[in-house]
Coordinates of C-alpha atoms in Angstrom, one line a residue:
Chain A
M1 CA 163.7 57.9 68.0
S2 CA 161.4 55.4 71.0
S3 CA 158.0 55.2 71.2
K4 CA 155.8 55.5 74.6
T5 CA 152.6 55.9 73.3
E6 CA 149.6 53.9 75.1
S7 CA 147.0 53.9 72.3
K8 CA 144.0 54.3 75.1
K9 CA 141.5 56.5 75.8
W10 CA 142.3 58.9 78.7
N11 CA 138.8 59.8 81.7
M12 CA 140.5 62.6 82.4
E13 CA 139.3 61.6 85.5
A14 CA 141.2 64.4 87.4
A15 CA 140.8 67.6 84.6
K16 CA 136.2 66.9 85.0
K17 CA 136.2 66.5 88.9
L18 CA 137.9 70.1 89.0
F19 CA 135.2 71.7 86.3
Q20 CA 132.5 70.0 88.7
E21 CA 134.8 72.0 91.5
Y22 CA 134.1 75.2 89.5
L23 CA 130.9 75.1 88.1
K24 CA 129.3 74.4 91.8
K25 CA 131.5 77.9 93.3
S26 CA 129.8 79.9 90.4
I27 CA 126.3 78.6 91.7
E28 CA 127.1 78.9 95.0
E29 CA 128.9 82.7 93.9
K30 CA 125.9 84.0 92.0
K31 CA 123.6 83.5 95.0
K32 CA 126.3 86.6 96.9
E33 CA 125.2 90.0 97.1
V34 CA 128.9 91.3 97.0
K35 CA 129.2 94.3 99.3
L36 CA 132.9 96.6 98.5
P37 CA 134.9 98.6 100.5
E38 CA 134.0 101.7 102.4
N39 CA 135.9 104.3 99.7
T40 CA 136.6 102.2 97.1
V41 CA 135.2 103.3 93.8
Q42 CA 134.4 100.2 90.8
I43 CA 135.8 100.1 88.1
D44 CA 134.1 98.1 85.4
N45 CA 133.6 97.0 81.5
L46 CA 131.1 99.2 80.1
N47 CA 129.4 98.3 76.7
R48 CA 129.8 101.9 74.1
Q49 CA 126.7 103.5 75.5
Q50 CA 127.1 102.9 79.2
T51 CA 130.7 104.5 78.2
L52 CA 128.8 107.4 76.0
E53 CA 127.1 108.2 79.0
R54 CA 129.9 108.1 81.2
I55 CA 131.6 111.0 78.9
Y56 CA 128.4 113.2 78.5
K57 CA 128.4 113.3 82.9
L58 CA 131.7 114.3 83.0
T59 CA 131.3 117.0 80.0
D60 CA 128.6 117.8 81.9
S61 CA 130.1 118.9 84.9
L62 CA 132.8 120.6 83.6
I63 CA 129.9 123.5 81.3
D64 CA 128.3 123.2 85.1
M65 CA 132.5 124.4 86.7
I66 CA 132.9 126.7 84.2
Y67 CA 128.9 128.4 84.6
E68 CA 129.4 128.7 87.9
N69 CA 133.3 130.0 88.3
G70 CA 134.6 129.6 84.8
R71 CA 137.3 127.5 86.1
P72 CA 136.8 123.8 85.1
S73 CA 139.2 120.6 86.4
I74 CA 139.3 116.9 85.9
K75 CA 139.5 114.8 89.2
L76 CA 141.2 111.6 87.6
P77 CA 141.7 109.0 90.2
S78 CA 145.4 108.2 91.2
R79 CA 146.6 105.3 88.7
A80 CA 149.5 104.2 92.1
S81 CA 149.8 100.5 93.2
A82 CA 149.0 101.7 96.5
N83 CA 145.5 103.5 95.2
I84 CA 144.5 99.7 93.6
I85 CA 143.0 97.8 95.0
W86 CA 142.4 94.1 93.6
D87 CA 139.1 92.3 95.2
E88 CA 140.3 88.7 94.7
E89 CA 137.4 86.5 96.1
N90 CA 134.9 88.7 94.2
D91 CA 137.0 88.9 91.5
L92 CA 136.5 92.5 91.4
L93 CA 139.1 96.3 90.9
L94 CA 138.8 99.3 93.0
L95 CA 139.8 102.1 93.7
G96 CA 140.5 104.3 96.6
Q97 CA 140.6 107.9 97.3
Q98 CA 143.6 108.9 96.1
I99 CA 142.2 111.8 93.4
M100 CA 144.5 114.4 91.4
E101 CA 143.1 117.5 90.2
K102 CA 144.2 118.3 86.7
Q103 CA 142.9 122.0 86.3
F104 CA 142.4 123.7 82.9
H105 CA 143.7 127.1 83.4
S106 CA 147.0 126.6 84.6
L107 CA 149.1 127.0 82.2
G108 CA 151.7 124.6 83.4
S109 CA 148.5 121.9 82.8
V110 CA 147.4 123.0 79.5
A111 CA 149.4 121.4 77.8
D112 CA 148.2 117.9 79.5
M113 CA 145.0 118.7 79.8
T114 CA 144.5 119.8 75.7
R115 CA 145.9 116.1 74.8
L116 CA 143.3 114.5 78.0
M117 CA 140.6 116.7 76.0
K118 CA 142.0 115.4 72.0
V119 CA 141.6 111.9 73.6
L120 CA 138.6 112.6 75.0
E121 CA 137.3 113.5 71.8
K122 CA 138.6 110.8 69.9
V123 CA 137.0 108.1 72.6
N124 CA 133.8 109.8 72.2
E125 CA 134.6 109.5 68.2
L126 CA 134.9 106.1 68.0
L127 CA 132.1 105.4 70.7
I128 CA 130.0 107.2 68.0
K129 CA 131.0 105.6 65.4
D130 CA 131.3 102.1 66.6
M131 CA 134.5 102.5 66.0
H132 CA 138.3 100.7 67.3
A133 CA 141.2 102.0 67.1
T134 CA 145.0 101.7 68.0
K135 CA 147.2 103.7 70.6
R136 CA 149.8 104.3 67.3
E137 CA 146.7 105.5 65.6
I138 CA 145.8 107.5 68.5
F139 CA 148.6 108.4 68.1
Y140 CA 148.6 109.9 64.5
S141 CA 145.8 111.9 64.8
S142 CA 147.4 114.8 65.9
V143 CA 151.1 113.8 66.3
Q144 CA 151.6 117.4 66.6
L145 CA 150.0 118.1 69.9
F146 CA 151.1 114.8 71.8
G147 CA 154.9 115.1 70.6
D148 CA 155.6 111.2 71.2
Q149 CA 153.4 108.3 71.6
K150 CA 154.8 108.4 75.2
N151 CA 152.4 111.8 75.6
S152 CA 148.7 109.6 74.0
D153 CA 148.9 106.6 75.3
K154 CA 149.7 108.1 79.0
C155 CA 146.2 110.3 78.2
I156 CA 144.4 106.9 77.4
E157 CA 145.5 105.5 80.5
D158 CA 144.0 109.0 82.3
V159 CA 140.7 109.0 79.7
A160 CA 140.0 105.7 80.8
T161 CA 140.4 105.7 84.6
M162 CA 138.8 109.6 84.3
L163 CA 135.8 107.4 83.1
Y164 CA 135.8 104.2 86.0
T165 CA 136.4 101.8 83.2
T166 CA 139.0 99.8 81.1
R167 CA 140.3 101.0 77.7
N168 CA 138.9 97.9 75.8
S169 CA 136.2 100.0 76.5
T170 CA 137.3 103.5 75.2
H171 CA 137.4 101.4 72.2
I172 CA 141.2 101.7 72.0
V173 CA 142.3 98.1 72.0
A174 CA 145.4 96.6 72.1
S175 CA 146.7 94.2 68.1
A176 CA 146.3 90.4 68.4
K177 CA 148.4 87.9 67.8
G178 CA 147.0 84.8 69.1
S179 CA 145.3 82.7 68.0
C180 CA 142.1 79.7 69.3
I181 CA 140.5 76.5 68.5
G182 CA 137.9 73.8 69.4
R183 CA 134.8 73.4 70.9
L184 CA 133.6 76.6 71.4
R185 CA 130.7 78.5 69.2
I186 CA 131.0 82.9 69.2
R187 CA 129.4 85.8 67.5
D188 CA 131.1 88.8 66.0
R189 CA 128.6 91.8 66.0
N190 CA 126.0 89.2 63.7
D191 CA 128.1 86.4 61.8
I192 CA 128.5 83.3 63.9
I193 CA 132.0 81.6 64.5
D194 CA 132.5 78.1 64.8
L195 CA 135.5 77.3 66.1
E196 CA 135.7 74.1 64.7
G197 CA 135.5 74.2 61.8
L198 CA 138.0 76.7 61.1
G199 CA 141.0 75.0 59.8
S200 CA 144.2 73.8 61.6
G201 CA 144.3 77.6 61.9
G202 CA 141.9 78.2 64.6
W203 CA 140.4 82.0 64.6
T204 CA 142.4 84.9 65.1
I205 CA 141.5 86.1 68.1
S206 CA 140.6 89.4 68.3
P207 CA 141.5 92.7 69.8
M208 CA 137.8 93.7 69.4
L209 CA 136.2 92.1 72.0
D210 CA 133.5 94.3 73.0
N211 CA 131.8 92.5 69.8
I212 CA 132.4 89.6 70.1
E213 CA 130.3 87.3 72.6
I214 CA 130.1 83.1 73.8
L215 CA 127.1 81.1 72.5
E216 CA 127.8 77.5 72.5
S217 CA 130.0 75.4 73.8
D218 CA 130.2 72.3 75.9
A219 CA 134.4 72.3 76.3
E220 CA 135.7 70.8 80.1
F221 CA 138.4 73.0 79.9
I222 CA 140.9 75.4 78.3
L223 CA 144.6 74.9 77.2
V224 CA 146.7 77.3 76.7
L225 CA 149.8 76.6 75.2
E226 CA 153.2 78.6 74.5
K227 CA 153.8 77.7 71.7
D228 CA 152.5 77.9 67.9
A229 CA 154.7 74.7 67.2
A230 CA 152.1 72.9 69.9
M231 CA 149.3 74.2 68.1
I232 CA 149.2 72.7 65.1
R233 CA 149.9 69.7 67.0
L234 CA 146.8 69.1 68.9
S235 CA 145.1 71.1 66.3
E236 CA 146.4 68.3 63.6
A237 CA 145.6 65.7 66.1
R238 CA 142.1 67.1 66.5
F239 CA 142.6 67.3 70.2
W240 CA 139.3 69.0 71.1
R241 CA 137.9 66.3 69.5
K242 CA 138.9 63.5 71.3
Y243 CA 138.8 65.3 74.7
P244 CA 136.5 68.3 74.7
C245 CA 138.0 71.9 75.4
I246 CA 139.3 75.4 74.5
I247 CA 142.9 75.3 72.7
L248 CA 144.5 78.9 72.6
T249 CA 148.6 79.9 72.2
A250 CA 149.7 83.8 72.1
K251 CA 152.9 82.3 69.7
G252 CA 155.3 84.0 73.0
A253 CA 154.7 86.0 75.0
A254 CA 150.9 86.7 77.0
D255 CA 149.9 89.9 74.7
I256 CA 146.5 91.5 75.9
A257 CA 143.1 90.7 73.4
T258 CA 145.0 86.5 73.8
R259 CA 145.3 87.2 77.8
M260 CA 141.2 89.2 77.8
F261 CA 139.6 86.7 75.3
L262 CA 141.4 84.3 77.8
K263 CA 139.5 85.3 80.8
R264 CA 136.8 86.0 79.3
I265 CA 135.8 82.2 78.4
S266 CA 137.5 80.9 81.3
K267 CA 135.2 83.5 83.6
E268 CA 132.1 82.9 81.7
L269 CA 131.8 79.2 80.9
Q270 CA 133.7 78.4 84.4
L271 CA 136.5 76.3 82.8
P272 CA 139.4 75.1 84.3
V273 CA 142.3 76.2 82.8
F274 CA 145.8 74.9 82.2
T275 CA 149.0 76.2 80.1
L276 CA 151.4 74.1 78.7
V277 CA 155.0 76.4 78.2
D278 CA 158.3 75.6 78.1
S279 CA 160.2 74.4 81.3
D280 CA 162.5 77.1 81.4
P281 CA 162.3 80.5 83.6
Y282 CA 160.5 82.7 80.4
G283 CA 157.7 79.7 80.2
H284 CA 157.5 79.7 83.7
Y285 CA 156.8 83.2 82.9
I286 CA 154.9 83.9 80.2
H287 CA 152.4 81.1 83.1
S288 CA 152.8 84.0 85.9
V289 CA 151.7 86.6 83.1
Y290 CA 148.3 84.8 82.5
L291 CA 147.8 84.2 86.3
R292 CA 148.4 87.6 87.8
G293 CA 148.9 89.9 84.8
S294 CA 152.4 91.9 83.8
K295 CA 153.1 94.4 86.6
R296 CA 152.8 97.7 84.2
L297 CA 149.4 97.1 83.4
S298 CA 147.9 96.5 87.0
Y299 CA 145.1 98.9 87.2
E300 CA 144.0 96.7 84.1
S301 CA 144.6 92.6 86.0
P302 CA 141.8 91.5 87.1
F303 CA 139.9 92.0 83.5
L304 CA 143.1 90.0 82.8
A305 CA 144.1 87.8 84.5
T306 CA 142.9 83.6 85.2
P307 CA 144.3 83.8 88.7
D308 CA 142.8 79.9 88.6
I309 CA 144.9 78.8 85.8
K310 CA 147.5 75.9 86.7
L311 CA 150.8 75.3 85.6
L312 CA 150.3 72.0 83.2
G313 CA 153.8 71.1 81.9
V314 CA 156.8 70.5 80.9
L315 CA 157.7 71.0 84.8
T316 CA 161.3 69.8 85.4
R317 CA 159.3 66.9 87.4
D318 CA 158.6 65.7 83.9
L319 CA 162.1 65.0 82.7
E320 CA 162.8 62.4 85.7
K321 CA 159.3 60.9 85.4
Y322 CA 159.3 60.5 81.4
K323 CA 163.2 60.2 81.0
I324 CA 163.3 63.0 78.6
P325 CA 167.2 62.2 76.6
N326 CA 169.8 64.1 78.0
D327 CA 170.6 65.2 74.3
C328 CA 166.8 66.8 74.3
T329 CA 167.0 68.7 77.1
I330 CA 169.2 72.9 77.2
P331 CA 171.8 73.0 80.4
M332 CA 170.4 76.4 81.3
N333 CA 172.5 79.7 81.0
Q334 CA 173.8 82.9 83.9
T335 CA 170.3 84.4 82.7
D336 CA 168.6 81.3 82.7
I337 CA 169.9 80.7 86.3
K338 CA 169.6 84.7 87.3
R339 CA 165.8 84.7 85.8
T340 CA 164.8 81.1 88.0
K341 CA 166.1 83.1 91.4
E342 CA 164.4 86.2 90.4
M343 CA 160.8 83.8 89.5
L344 CA 161.5 82.3 93.1
N345 CA 161.2 85.7 94.6
E346 CA 157.8 86.3 93.7
D347 CA 155.6 86.7 96.0
F348 CA 152.7 84.5 94.0
V349 CA 155.5 81.4 93.7
K350 CA 156.6 82.1 97.5
K351 CA 152.8 81.3 98.1
N352 CA 152.9 77.5 95.5
K353 CA 155.5 75.3 97.1
A354 CA 155.0 72.9 94.4
W355 CA 156.2 75.6 92.5
E356 CA 158.6 76.5 94.1
T357 CA 159.5 72.9 94.7
D358 CA 159.6 72.8 91.0
L359 CA 162.0 75.8 90.0
K360 CA 164.0 75.0 93.2
L361 CA 165.0 70.9 91.1
A362 CA 165.4 73.2 87.7
L363 CA 168.1 74.6 89.9
K364 CA 170.2 72.1 92.0
L365 CA 169.4 70.0 88.2
K366 CA 170.8 73.4 86.1
V367 CA 168.9 72.1 82.6
K368 CA 165.7 73.8 80.2
A369 CA 163.5 72.0 77.5
E370 CA 161.1 73.1 75.0
I371 CA 157.4 71.7 75.1
Q372 CA 159.6 69.8 71.6
A373 CA 161.3 67.6 73.6
L374 CA 158.3 65.4 73.7
S375 CA 158.7 64.5 71.0
T376 CA 161.4 62.3 71.5
F377 CA 158.7 59.4 72.5
G378 CA 157.1 59.9 69.0
F379 CA 155.2 63.2 67.1
E380 CA 151.7 61.8 68.7
F381 CA 153.1 61.2 72.4
L382 CA 152.1 64.9 73.9
T383 CA 148.4 64.7 72.6
D384 CA 147.8 60.6 73.0
Q385 CA 149.5 60.5 76.4
Y386 CA 151.6 63.3 77.8
I387 CA 148.2 65.8 78.0
P388 CA 145.8 63.1 78.7
E389 CA 147.8 60.6 81.3
K390 CA 148.8 64.7 83.2
L391 CA 144.9 65.9 83.3
S392 CA 144.0 62.3 84.3
T393 CA 145.9 61.7 87.4
G394 CA 145.7 65.5 88.3
D395 CA 149.7 66.1 87.8
W396 CA 150.1 69.4 87.6
I397 CA 151.0 72.8 90.0
Chain B
M1 CA 125.7 80.8 80.6
K2 CA 122.7 78.4 80.3
I3 CA 124.3 74.9 81.5
F4 CA 123.0 71.4 79.9
Y5 CA 124.0 68.1 81.9
K6 CA 125.2 65.0 79.2
K7 CA 124.4 61.8 80.9
D8 CA 128.0 61.2 80.6
G9 CA 128.7 63.4 83.0
G10 CA 129.9 66.1 80.6
I11 CA 127.8 69.8 80.2
V12 CA 126.6 71.9 77.1
Q13 CA 126.2 76.5 77.7
L14 CA 124.5 78.1 76.0
I15 CA 124.6 81.5 76.0
D16 CA 120.7 83.1 78.1
K17 CA 118.6 84.3 76.3
E18 CA 118.5 87.7 79.1
K19 CA 121.0 88.2 76.7
M20 CA 120.3 87.6 73.6
K21 CA 117.4 90.6 74.2
E22 CA 119.7 93.2 73.6
W23 CA 120.8 91.4 70.4
S24 CA 119.2 93.4 66.7
I25 CA 115.8 91.6 66.2
E26 CA 117.3 88.3 63.5
L27 CA 119.9 88.2 65.7
P28 CA 117.9 85.1 68.2
L29 CA 116.4 83.0 64.9
I30 CA 119.5 83.2 63.2
F31 CA 121.4 81.9 66.7
I32 CA 118.2 78.9 67.2
E33 CA 118.6 78.1 63.1
Y34 CA 122.4 77.8 63.4
I35 CA 122.2 75.3 66.7
R36 CA 119.3 73.3 65.4
N37 CA 120.8 73.1 62.4
N38 CA 124.7 72.5 63.5
Q39 CA 124.5 71.6 67.0
L40 CA 122.1 69.3 67.7
K41 CA 123.0 66.3 65.6
S42 CA 126.1 66.1 67.7
Y43 CA 125.8 66.2 70.5
N44 CA 124.4 62.5 70.6
D45 CA 122.0 62.6 73.8
P46 CA 117.8 62.3 72.6
K47 CA 116.9 63.2 76.2
L48 CA 119.9 66.2 76.2
K49 CA 118.4 67.5 72.8
K50 CA 115.1 67.4 73.7
E51 CA 116.1 70.1 77.1
I52 CA 118.4 72.3 74.2
E53 CA 115.0 72.4 71.6
K54 CA 112.9 72.7 74.8
Y55 CA 114.6 76.0 75.4
L56 CA 115.0 76.9 71.6
D57 CA 111.4 77.2 71.4
E58 CA 111.8 79.2 74.7
V59 CA 113.4 81.6 73.3
L60 CA 111.7 82.0 70.4
T61 CA 108.5 83.2 72.2
D62 CA 110.8 84.4 75.5
V63 CA 112.7 86.5 72.8
A64 CA 112.6 86.3 68.9
I65 CA 109.5 86.7 68.2
P66 CA 108.1 89.8 70.5
G67 CA 111.3 90.7 69.4
L68 CA 109.5 91.1 65.1
I69 CA 106.0 92.0 66.5
E70 CA 107.7 95.4 68.5
V71 CA 108.8 96.2 65.1
L72 CA 106.0 95.1 62.7
D73 CA 103.4 97.2 65.0
G74 CA 106.2 100.5 64.9
D75 CA 106.3 102.6 62.3
N76 CA 109.7 102.6 60.6
V77 CA 109.1 100.5 57.2
E78 CA 113.2 99.6 56.3
E79 CA 113.0 97.3 59.9
V80 CA 109.8 96.3 59.1
N81 CA 110.2 95.0 56.1
K82 CA 113.6 93.2 57.3
A83 CA 111.5 91.2 60.2
L84 CA 108.9 90.0 57.5
V85 CA 112.1 88.7 55.6
R86 CA 113.6 86.4 57.7
I87 CA 109.6 85.9 58.9
E88 CA 109.2 84.0 55.5
E89 CA 112.1 81.9 55.6
L90 CA 110.9 80.6 59.1
A91 CA 107.8 80.5 57.8
K92 CA 109.3 78.4 55.2
K93 CA 111.5 75.5 57.0
N94 CA 108.3 75.5 60.6
I95 CA 105.5 77.3 59.9
E96 CA 104.6 76.5 64.2
M97 CA 107.5 78.7 64.7
V98 CA 106.1 81.7 63.4
K99 CA 102.3 81.6 64.7
P100 CA 101.8 84.2 67.2
I101 CA 103.2 86.6 64.4
K102 CA 100.3 86.4 61.9
P103 CA 97.9 88.5 63.5
Y104 CA 100.5 90.6 63.6
V105 CA 100.8 89.8 60.3
E106 CA 97.1 90.4 59.2
K107 CA 97.4 94.0 59.9
L108 CA 100.1 94.9 57.9
V109 CA 98.6 93.5 54.8
K110 CA 96.1 96.4 54.6
K111 CA 99.2 99.2 54.5
N112 CA 100.0 101.3 51.5
N113 CA 103.7 99.9 51.0
K114 CA 103.3 97.6 48.0
E115 CA 106.7 95.6 49.5
V116 CA 105.1 95.1 52.4
K117 CA 101.8 94.5 51.3
N118 CA 103.5 91.3 49.2
L119 CA 105.4 90.2 51.6
S120 CA 102.5 90.0 54.4
N121 CA 100.5 88.0 51.4
S122 CA 103.5 85.5 50.7
I123 CA 103.1 84.8 54.7
I124 CA 99.5 85.1 54.5
D125 CA 99.6 82.7 52.1
K126 CA 101.9 80.2 54.3
F127 CA 99.6 80.1 56.8
K128 CA 96.3 79.2 54.8
K129 CA 98.3 76.2 53.9
A130 CA 99.2 74.9 56.2
E131 CA 95.9 75.3 57.9
R132 CA 94.5 73.2 54.8
K133 CA 98.2 70.9 55.7
K134 CA 96.5 70.8 58.3
K135 CA 92.8 69.9 57.4
L136 CA 93.5 67.5 55.3
A137 CA 95.5 65.5 57.6
E138 CA 92.6 65.3 59.9
K139 CA 90.7 64.4 57.0
R140 CA 92.8 61.3 55.5
K141 CA 92.8 60.3 59.0
I142 CA 88.7 60.1 59.7
M143 CA 89.0 59.1 55.6
Q144 CA 90.9 55.5 56.8
E145 CA 87.9 55.3 59.5
K146 CA 85.3 55.6 57.4
E147 CA 87.0 53.0 54.7
K148 CA 88.2 50.8 57.7
L149 CA 83.8 51.1 58.5
F150 CA 82.2 50.2 55.7
L151 CA 84.5 47.5 54.7
A152 CA 83.7 45.7 57.7
G153 CA 80.1 46.5 56.8
N154 CA 79.1 49.6 59.6
L155 CA 78.6 52.2 57.6
S156 CA 76.5 53.0 55.0
G157 CA 77.2 53.6 51.4
E158 CA 75.4 56.6 51.4
E159 CA 77.3 57.9 54.2
Y160 CA 81.4 57.3 53.1
A161 CA 80.1 59.1 50.1
K162 CA 79.2 61.6 51.9
A163 CA 82.3 61.7 53.5
R164 CA 84.3 61.3 50.0
K165 CA 82.8 63.9 48.8
E166 CA 84.2 65.9 51.8
Y167 CA 87.0 65.3 51.3
L168 CA 88.3 65.1 48.5
I169 CA 86.7 69.0 47.8
L170 CA 88.9 69.8 51.5
K171 CA 91.8 68.0 48.9
E172 CA 91.3 69.9 45.7

């Protein structure tokens, strides 16, 4: 094993410049007045009280309908992709005019409506008690009524939509697996948590993000790692002490809570975000999920996606640049090739020429490599040279 | 977030004080103490430290103290007690921080609730001690000047004795 690590302190010039640009942009944006396009309604992240108020308003309107004609109904905005408008410039989720009406008195919809009202009742209970539940718990609150978790899951999404809010605002949360470490102090209800002082494991990202508030940070960028192994390396090197940053990982595919937390910290602190993933189609896909969100959850994408995220590495071009030995790379199999071709067909890849070029290079070389391949130059290479050099020179996509 | 610029081009971001207005009454004080005790020393920039100290003082006068006053003025004994415990802890560390609350604590001494009364009296005692300490420091300064004048022969023995007596009474 040869050591290529140079013992110097990189100035992170390119990353700092990007951060200054973001700060400037954010000050200018604060002065701008946001105007919603006609015939659209905004989807908001609400606090507990605001969500409860929307529930009361909805139930009041149902009672009024019962008194007026005895035929109550619920108007539900369509979650079809054609009705979802993401105003990327203002980072707002809007719903169009496609509305579905669900009748209480029709035999066809009685089961659906009962389930929907059951979920609404559970959401109301959670909000009043200031508690949170998972989708699975909601299903188990009335197994006979829901029959299958698919039915309760659908009702959960419907309740969020009819209240024009996100699922997290209804206190129904997804389980979390991510962790975070670095120059950040947060509040979880009445506890102040220092993310520098939690040992090498860091803080387990809470799915109850409505309880979390950012208090203080002197970080200058955020680093998102695909793998826990890379997190251990950076954590052991106390990377954030030398280079002020916040590091997080979802330990593989990006879960909702990790994406939502990343979105929160990057938006509130105006920090540039970089991903470090394996140099393979799956790593690129993980980066794309952080960037755009997954297709399944397009309704909540604006609350989950980080559109400005940069792909720091490991890029295919890095394999040549850093002369990664052949025995540290892996030949691509047919599935890898198929997935790379699929990635090349995505609009967001087509729009990003550097990304497209890198994926095409991967197809040409037919090789992939894990982040750990960099340790062929020594365990410190990742923390002392690879990441700092790329952040200093602006070598990202 | 409130942004503070470091000399080396870096920045420190602290939560905006407006957001703290929605917090429970003791939290802004916990936040101030936390930043003062744990973070300030890590910034390594005297100018930045001064600016952040100033911001923390603003948080205290604009958010923490008004929040406490609102509670002390109310009828919820449990909340009043909770607030008084926090004020007493704070008074032990820095009496100046809680000075704006003094008139409200003085009113609470007359209340019938024993716990409220005891806590209020304890805080008032701390104010009295702090005031005495301040007066003594002032007097000590004057006394030192008078000593210099007396030794130089510019002050009569009678005048010096009078000043010395006043100082000793206050000291006791």
